Every structure is written in C-alpha cells, then in structure tokens.
PDB file of C-alpha atoms in Angstrom:
ATOM      1  CA  UNK W 454      15.661  28.310   6.411  1.00 55.00           C
ATOM      2  CA  UNK W 455      14.938  31.233   4.086  1.00 60.00           C
ATOM      3  CA  UNK W 456      11.313  32.180   3.545  1.00 66.00           C
ATOM      4  CA  UNK W 457      10.028  31.960  -0.018  1.00 59.00           C
ATOM      5  CA  UNK W 458       8.131  34.968  -1.288  1.00 64.00           C
ATOM      6  CA  UNK W 459       4.562  33.723  -1.962  1.00 61.00           C
ATOM      7  CA  UNK W 460       4.326  35.603  -5.257  1.00 78.00           C
ATOM      8  CA  UNK W 461       7.481  33.906  -6.546  1.00 83.00           C
ATOM      9  CA  UNK W 462       6.251  30.373  -5.939  1.00 93.00           C
ATOM     10  CA  UNK W 463       4.728  29.078  -9.165  1.00 92.00           C
ATOM     11  CA  UNK W 464       3.034  26.168  -7.414  1.00 93.00           C
ATOM     12  CA  UNK W 465       1.326  28.355  -4.815  1.00 93.00           C
ATOM     13  CA  UNK W 466       0.008  30.806  -7.385  1.00 94.00           C
ATOM     14  CA  UNK W 467      -1.173  28.070  -9.778  1.00 94.00           C
ATOM     15  CA  UNK W 468      -2.975  26.211  -6.981  1.00 95.00           C
ATOM     16  CA  UNK W 469      -4.623  29.376  -5.658  1.00 96.00           C
ATOM     17  CA  UNK W 470      -5.835  30.239  -9.161  1.00 96.00           C
ATOM     18  CA  UNK W 471      -7.015  26.682  -9.767  1.00 96.00           C
ATOM     19  CA  UNK W 472      -8.962  26.618  -6.503  1.00 97.00           C
ATOM     20  CA  UNK W 473     -10.638  29.956  -7.296  1.00 97.00           C
ATOM     21  CA  UNK W 474     -11.668  28.901 -10.806  1.00 97.00           C
ATOM     22  CA  UNK W 475     -12.781  25.466  -9.548  1.00 97.00           C
ATOM     23  CA  UNK W 476     -15.013  27.156  -6.978  1.00 98.00           C
ATOM     24  CA  UNK W 477     -16.722  29.123  -9.763  1.00 98.00           C
ATOM     25  CA  UNK W 478     -17.316  26.087 -11.986  1.00 98.00           C
ATOM     26  CA  UNK W 479     -18.293  23.764  -9.122  1.00 98.00           C
ATOM     27  CA  UNK W 480     -20.858  26.253  -7.785  1.00 98.00           C
ATOM     28  CA  UNK W 481     -22.509  26.701 -11.173  1.00 98.00           C
ATOM     29  CA  UNK W 482     -22.362  22.996 -12.062  1.00 98.00           C
ATOM     30  CA  UNK W 483     -23.739  21.843  -8.679  1.00 97.00           C
ATOM     31  CA  UNK W 484     -27.379  21.602  -9.872  1.00 97.00           C
ATOM     32  CA  UNK W 485     -26.242  19.112 -12.547  1.00 96.00           C
ATOM     33  CA  UNK W 486     -24.707  16.880  -9.892  1.00 95.00           C
ATOM     34  CA  UNK W 487     -21.262  17.240 -11.471  1.00 97.00           C
ATOM     35  CA  UNK W 488     -18.078  18.864 -10.283  1.00 96.00           C
ATOM     36  CA  UNK W 489     -15.833  20.613 -12.773  1.00 96.00           C
ATOM     37  CA  UNK W 490     -13.335  17.743 -12.790  1.00 94.00           C
ATOM     38  CA  UNK W 491     -16.091  15.227 -13.479  1.00 96.00           C
ATOM     39  CA  UNK W 492     -17.541  17.295 -16.308  1.00 97.00           C
ATOM     40  CA  UNK W 493     -14.084  17.632 -17.834  1.00 95.00           C
ATOM     41  CA  UNK W 494     -13.764  13.835 -17.849  1.00 96.00           C
ATOM     42  CA  UNK W 495     -17.168  13.408 -19.493  1.00 97.00           C
ATOM     43  CA  UNK W 496     -16.374  16.085 -22.082  1.00 97.00           C
ATOM     44  CA  UNK W 497     -13.040  14.456 -22.922  1.00 96.00           C
ATOM     45  CA  UNK W 498     -14.729  11.067 -23.343  1.00 97.00           C
ATOM     46  CA  UNK W 499     -17.384  12.621 -25.589  1.00 97.00           C
ATOM     47  CA  UNK W 500     -14.630  13.998 -27.843  1.00 96.00           C
ATOM     48  CA  UNK W 501     -12.294  11.011 -27.827  1.00 94.00           C
ATOM     49  CA  UNK W 502     -14.491   7.931 -27.872  1.00 90.00           C
ATOM     50  CA  UNK W 503     -13.188   5.044 -25.765  1.00 93.00           C
ATOM     51  CA  UNK W 504      -9.629   5.686 -24.603  1.00 95.00           C
ATOM     52  CA  UNK W 505      -7.732   3.245 -22.449  1.00 93.00           C
ATOM     53  CA  UNK W 506      -7.186   4.170 -18.813  1.00 93.00           C
ATOM     54  CA  UNK W 507      -3.553   4.937 -19.662  1.00 92.00           C
ATOM     55  CA  UNK W 508      -4.478   7.190 -22.577  1.00 93.00           C
ATOM     56  CA  UNK W 509      -7.070   9.011 -20.485  1.00 94.00           C
ATOM     57  CA  UNK W 510      -4.659   9.500 -17.579  1.00 94.00           C
ATOM     58  CA  UNK W 511      -1.974  10.847 -19.925  1.00 92.00           C
ATOM     59  CA  UNK W 512      -4.383  13.187 -21.734  1.00 93.00           C
ATOM     60  CA  UNK W 513      -5.650  14.657 -18.459  1.00 92.00           C
ATOM     61  CA  UNK W 514      -2.198  14.663 -16.796  1.00 92.00           C
ATOM     62  CA  UNK W 515      -3.431  12.431 -13.962  1.00 91.00           C
ATOM     63  CA  UNK W 516      -1.817   9.434 -12.359  1.00 92.00           C
ATOM     64  CA  UNK W 517      -3.841   6.224 -12.508  1.00 90.00           C
ATOM     65  CA  UNK W 518      -4.816   6.414  -8.827  1.00 93.00           C
ATOM     66  CA  UNK W 519      -6.249   9.920  -9.228  1.00 94.00           C
ATOM     67  CA  UNK W 520      -8.030   8.880 -12.425  1.00 95.00           C
ATOM     68  CA  UNK W 521      -9.619   5.891 -10.657  1.00 94.00           C
ATOM     69  CA  UNK W 522     -10.686   8.165  -7.794  1.00 94.00           C
ATOM     70  CA  UNK W 523     -12.366  10.545 -10.267  1.00 94.00           C
ATOM     71  CA  UNK W 524     -14.009   7.761 -12.284  1.00 96.00           C
ATOM     72  CA  UNK W 525     -15.577   5.869  -9.352  1.00 96.00           C
ATOM     73  CA  UNK W 526     -18.525   8.260  -8.742  1.00 97.00           C
ATOM     74  CA  UNK W 527     -19.123   8.512 -12.503  1.00 98.00           C
ATOM     75  CA  UNK W 528     -19.229   4.709 -12.734  1.00 97.00           C
ATOM     76  CA  UNK W 529     -21.474   4.469  -9.666  1.00 97.00           C
ATOM     77  CA  UNK W 530     -23.920   6.928 -11.255  1.00 97.00           C
ATOM     78  CA  UNK W 531     -23.891   5.049 -14.571  1.00 98.00           C
ATOM     79  CA  UNK W 532     -22.286   7.917 -16.503  1.00 98.00           C
ATOM     80  CA  UNK W 533     -19.238   5.928 -17.656  1.00 98.00           C
ATOM     81  CA  UNK W 534     -18.256   2.296 -17.980  1.00 97.00           C
ATOM     82  CA  UNK W 535     -14.826   0.768 -17.591  1.00 95.00           C
ATOM     83  CA  UNK W 536     -14.403  -2.535 -19.418  1.00 93.00           C
ATOM     84  CA  UNK W 537     -11.632  -4.876 -20.471  1.00 89.00           C
ATOM     85  CA  UNK W 538     -10.240  -4.050 -23.922  1.00 79.00           C
ATOM     86  CA  UNK W 539     -11.081  -6.939 -26.257  1.00 83.00           C
ATOM     87  CA  UNK W 540      -7.823  -6.381 -28.152  1.00 84.00           C
ATOM     88  CA  UNK W 541      -5.586  -6.220 -25.071  1.00 83.00           C
ATOM     89  CA  UNK W 542      -6.956  -7.801 -21.916  1.00 83.00           C
ATOM     90  CA  UNK W 543      -4.404  -5.903 -19.813  1.00 86.00           C
ATOM     91  CA  UNK W 544      -6.046  -2.595 -20.778  1.00 87.00           C
ATOM     92  CA  UNK W 545      -9.319  -1.089 -19.644  1.00 92.00           C
ATOM     93  CA  UNK W 546     -11.442   1.090 -21.922  1.00 95.00           C
ATOM     94  CA  UNK W 547     -13.429   4.002 -20.544  1.00 96.00           C
ATOM     95  CA  UNK W 548     -16.700   4.831 -22.302  1.00 97.00           C
ATOM     96  CA  UNK W 549     -19.319   7.494 -21.873  1.00 97.00           C
ATOM     97  CA  UNK W 550     -22.783   5.972 -21.451  1.00 98.00           C
ATOM     98  CA  UNK W 551     -26.037   7.370 -22.853  1.00 98.00           C
ATOM     99  CA  UNK W 552     -26.781   8.559 -19.339  1.00 98.00           C
ATOM    100  CA  UNK W 553     -23.368  10.258 -19.267  1.00 98.00           C
ATOM    101  CA  UNK W 554     -24.062  11.938 -22.611  1.00 98.00           C
ATOM    102  CA  UNK W 555     -27.368  13.230 -21.232  1.00 98.00           C
ATOM    103  CA  UNK W 556     -25.762  14.542 -18.028  1.00 98.00           C
ATOM    104  CA  UNK W 557     -23.038  16.245 -20.054  1.00 98.00           C
ATOM    105  CA  UNK W 558     -25.679  17.906 -22.247  1.00 98.00           C
ATOM    106  CA  UNK W 559     -27.681  18.959 -19.160  1.00 97.00           C
ATOM    107  CA  UNK W 560     -24.585  20.626 -17.693  1.00 98.00           C
ATOM    108  CA  UNK W 561     -23.804  22.609 -20.857  1.00 98.00           C
ATOM    109  CA  UNK W 562     -25.745  25.754 -19.871  1.00 98.00           C
ATOM    110  CA  UNK W 563     -24.099  25.884 -16.422  1.00 98.00           C
ATOM    111  CA  UNK W 564     -20.650  25.291 -17.940  1.00 98.00           C
ATOM    112  CA  UNK W 565     -21.256  28.072 -20.497  1.00 98.00           C
ATOM    113  CA  UNK W 566     -22.287  30.407 -17.654  1.00 98.00           C
ATOM    114  CA  UNK W 567     -19.051  29.618 -15.782  1.00 98.00           C
ATOM    115  CA  UNK W 568     -17.037  30.211 -18.959  1.00 97.00           C
ATOM    116  CA  UNK W 569     -18.808  33.529 -19.570  1.00 98.00           C
ATOM    117  CA  UNK W 570     -18.347  34.714 -15.981  1.00 98.00           C
ATOM    118  CA  UNK W 571     -14.658  33.884 -16.065  1.00 98.00           C
ATOM    119  CA  UNK W 572     -14.142  35.627 -19.392  1.00 97.00           C
ATOM    120  CA  UNK W 573     -16.155  38.676 -18.296  1.00 97.00           C
ATOM    121  CA  UNK W 574     -14.019  39.047 -15.174  1.00 97.00           C
ATOM    122  CA  UNK W 575     -10.684  38.149 -16.772  1.00 96.00           C
ATOM    123  CA  UNK W 576     -11.168  39.248 -20.381  1.00 97.00           C
ATOM    124  CA  UNK W 577     -11.819  37.102 -23.461  1.00 96.00           C
ATOM    125  CA  UNK W 578      -8.421  37.669 -25.043  1.00 98.00           C
ATOM    126  CA  UNK W 579      -6.612  37.146 -21.758  1.00 98.00           C
ATOM    127  CA  UNK W 580      -8.605  33.923 -21.198  1.00 97.00           C
ATOM    128  CA  UNK W 581      -7.640  32.630 -24.647  1.00 97.00           C
ATOM    129  CA  UNK W 582      -3.996  33.546 -24.006  1.00 97.00           C
ATOM    130  CA  UNK W 583      -4.156  31.875 -20.590  1.00 97.00           C
ATOM    131  CA  UNK W 584      -5.547  28.633 -22.051  1.00 96.00           C
ATOM    132  CA  UNK W 585      -2.737  28.599 -24.607  1.00 97.00           C
ATOM    133  CA  UNK W 586      -0.119  29.225 -21.916  1.00 96.00           C
ATOM    134  CA  UNK W 587      -1.573  26.576 -19.617  1.00 95.00           C
ATOM    135  CA  UNK W 588      -1.640  24.055 -22.472  1.00 94.00           C
ATOM    136  CA  UNK W 589       2.064  24.741 -22.965  1.00 95.00           C
ATOM    137  CA  UNK W 590       2.773  24.354 -19.239  1.00 94.00           C
ATOM    138  CA  UNK W 591       0.855  21.056 -19.177  1.00 91.00           C
ATOM    139  CA  UNK W 592       2.947  19.750 -22.083  1.00 90.00           C
ATOM    140  CA  UNK W 593       6.361  20.626 -20.631  1.00 91.00           C
ATOM    141  CA  UNK W 594       8.838  17.993 -19.575  1.00 88.00           C
ATOM    142  CA  UNK W 595      10.550  19.260 -16.448  1.00 87.00           C
ATOM    143  CA  UNK W 596      13.176  16.549 -16.535  1.00 83.00           C
ATOM    144  CA  UNK W 597      13.696  13.729 -14.136  1.00 65.00           C
ATOM    145  CA  UNK W 598      12.391  13.900 -10.616  1.00 60.00           C
ATOM    146  CA  UNK W 599      15.040  15.507  -8.437  1.00 56.00           C
ATOM    147  CA  UNK W 600      16.700  13.255  -5.929  1.00 56.00           C
ATOM    148  CA  UNK W 601      17.003  14.143  -2.300  1.00 50.00           C
ATOM    149  CA  UNK W 602      20.325  15.768  -1.434  1.00 54.00           C
ATOM    150  CA  UNK W 603      22.832  13.485   0.250  1.00 52.00           C
ATOM    151  CA  UNK W 604      23.232  14.078   3.968  1.00 48.00           C
TER     152      UNK W 604
END
C-alpha cells in the first residue's frame, strides 16, 4: 500500500487545523462553562430563532446523532429547550432559553479574545479569506458516497 503524503491529505490538514483552533477557543471559553461547539450552537440559535432539529443539523453540517450529543449538555444546563413543533408533531424545535441568552452574552468577551488572538496570529485579511473559503467548502456537494470496490 502506498503511503499518502500528510501534506496532500485534505482531511488530515483540515482536522489538524480544526483541533488547533478549537483548543484556542475552548481554553478561552472555559471560564464560561462552554466549549466552542456549544457556543456556536447558542449563537446560531440566537440568530435564527427556533429552527427544527433538521434545519439546525443542516445549517451546522451535523448529523442528527451528533446534534443530539451536542444539545444534551445544553438542555441539562437549561440553556436550550427541545419541544414538539405545534405545527408538525414529527418535528422538534430547538430554542435558546433566557439562561442560554445570558450564558451566550457572558461568553462574548472570551469569544472576542479568541477571535482577536486568531486574527493577530493569522492576519485579519487571511482570516476573512479563510472564513469565505471554508464557507464554500462547507457548501460543496461532493457527490454520492463512494461504494466499496468489488472484490
């Protein structure tokens, strides 16, 4: 089996970068009791109102299992609620609570510090370009899942 050059593997490089940036945000957000992924969920809910679980999963590019895993501690801490949609009982609506709004506001200074540190190290223009590129990558359709080769 041929060895793949680590610098040519998009997945490896994206995951390494994601872990490094997550470490920065998680360390600075720790006093708020939130991880970066949790804060991102709260921030999205603050902007979007009460999306369904499906809408939230699609917007954050998460499968439903991963979304449920991320929502459980936020529900436990009273930061979000998940309730049956009155218009479609098959759907669940996710809402930010007043407590969630307060926690999001409390984490704003730490989040801003993480943003500033990243942009100081990486460059403001490069950071803006990176966000635009990553938004494009997140929106791409890579086609159907490849099937395993026949033996």
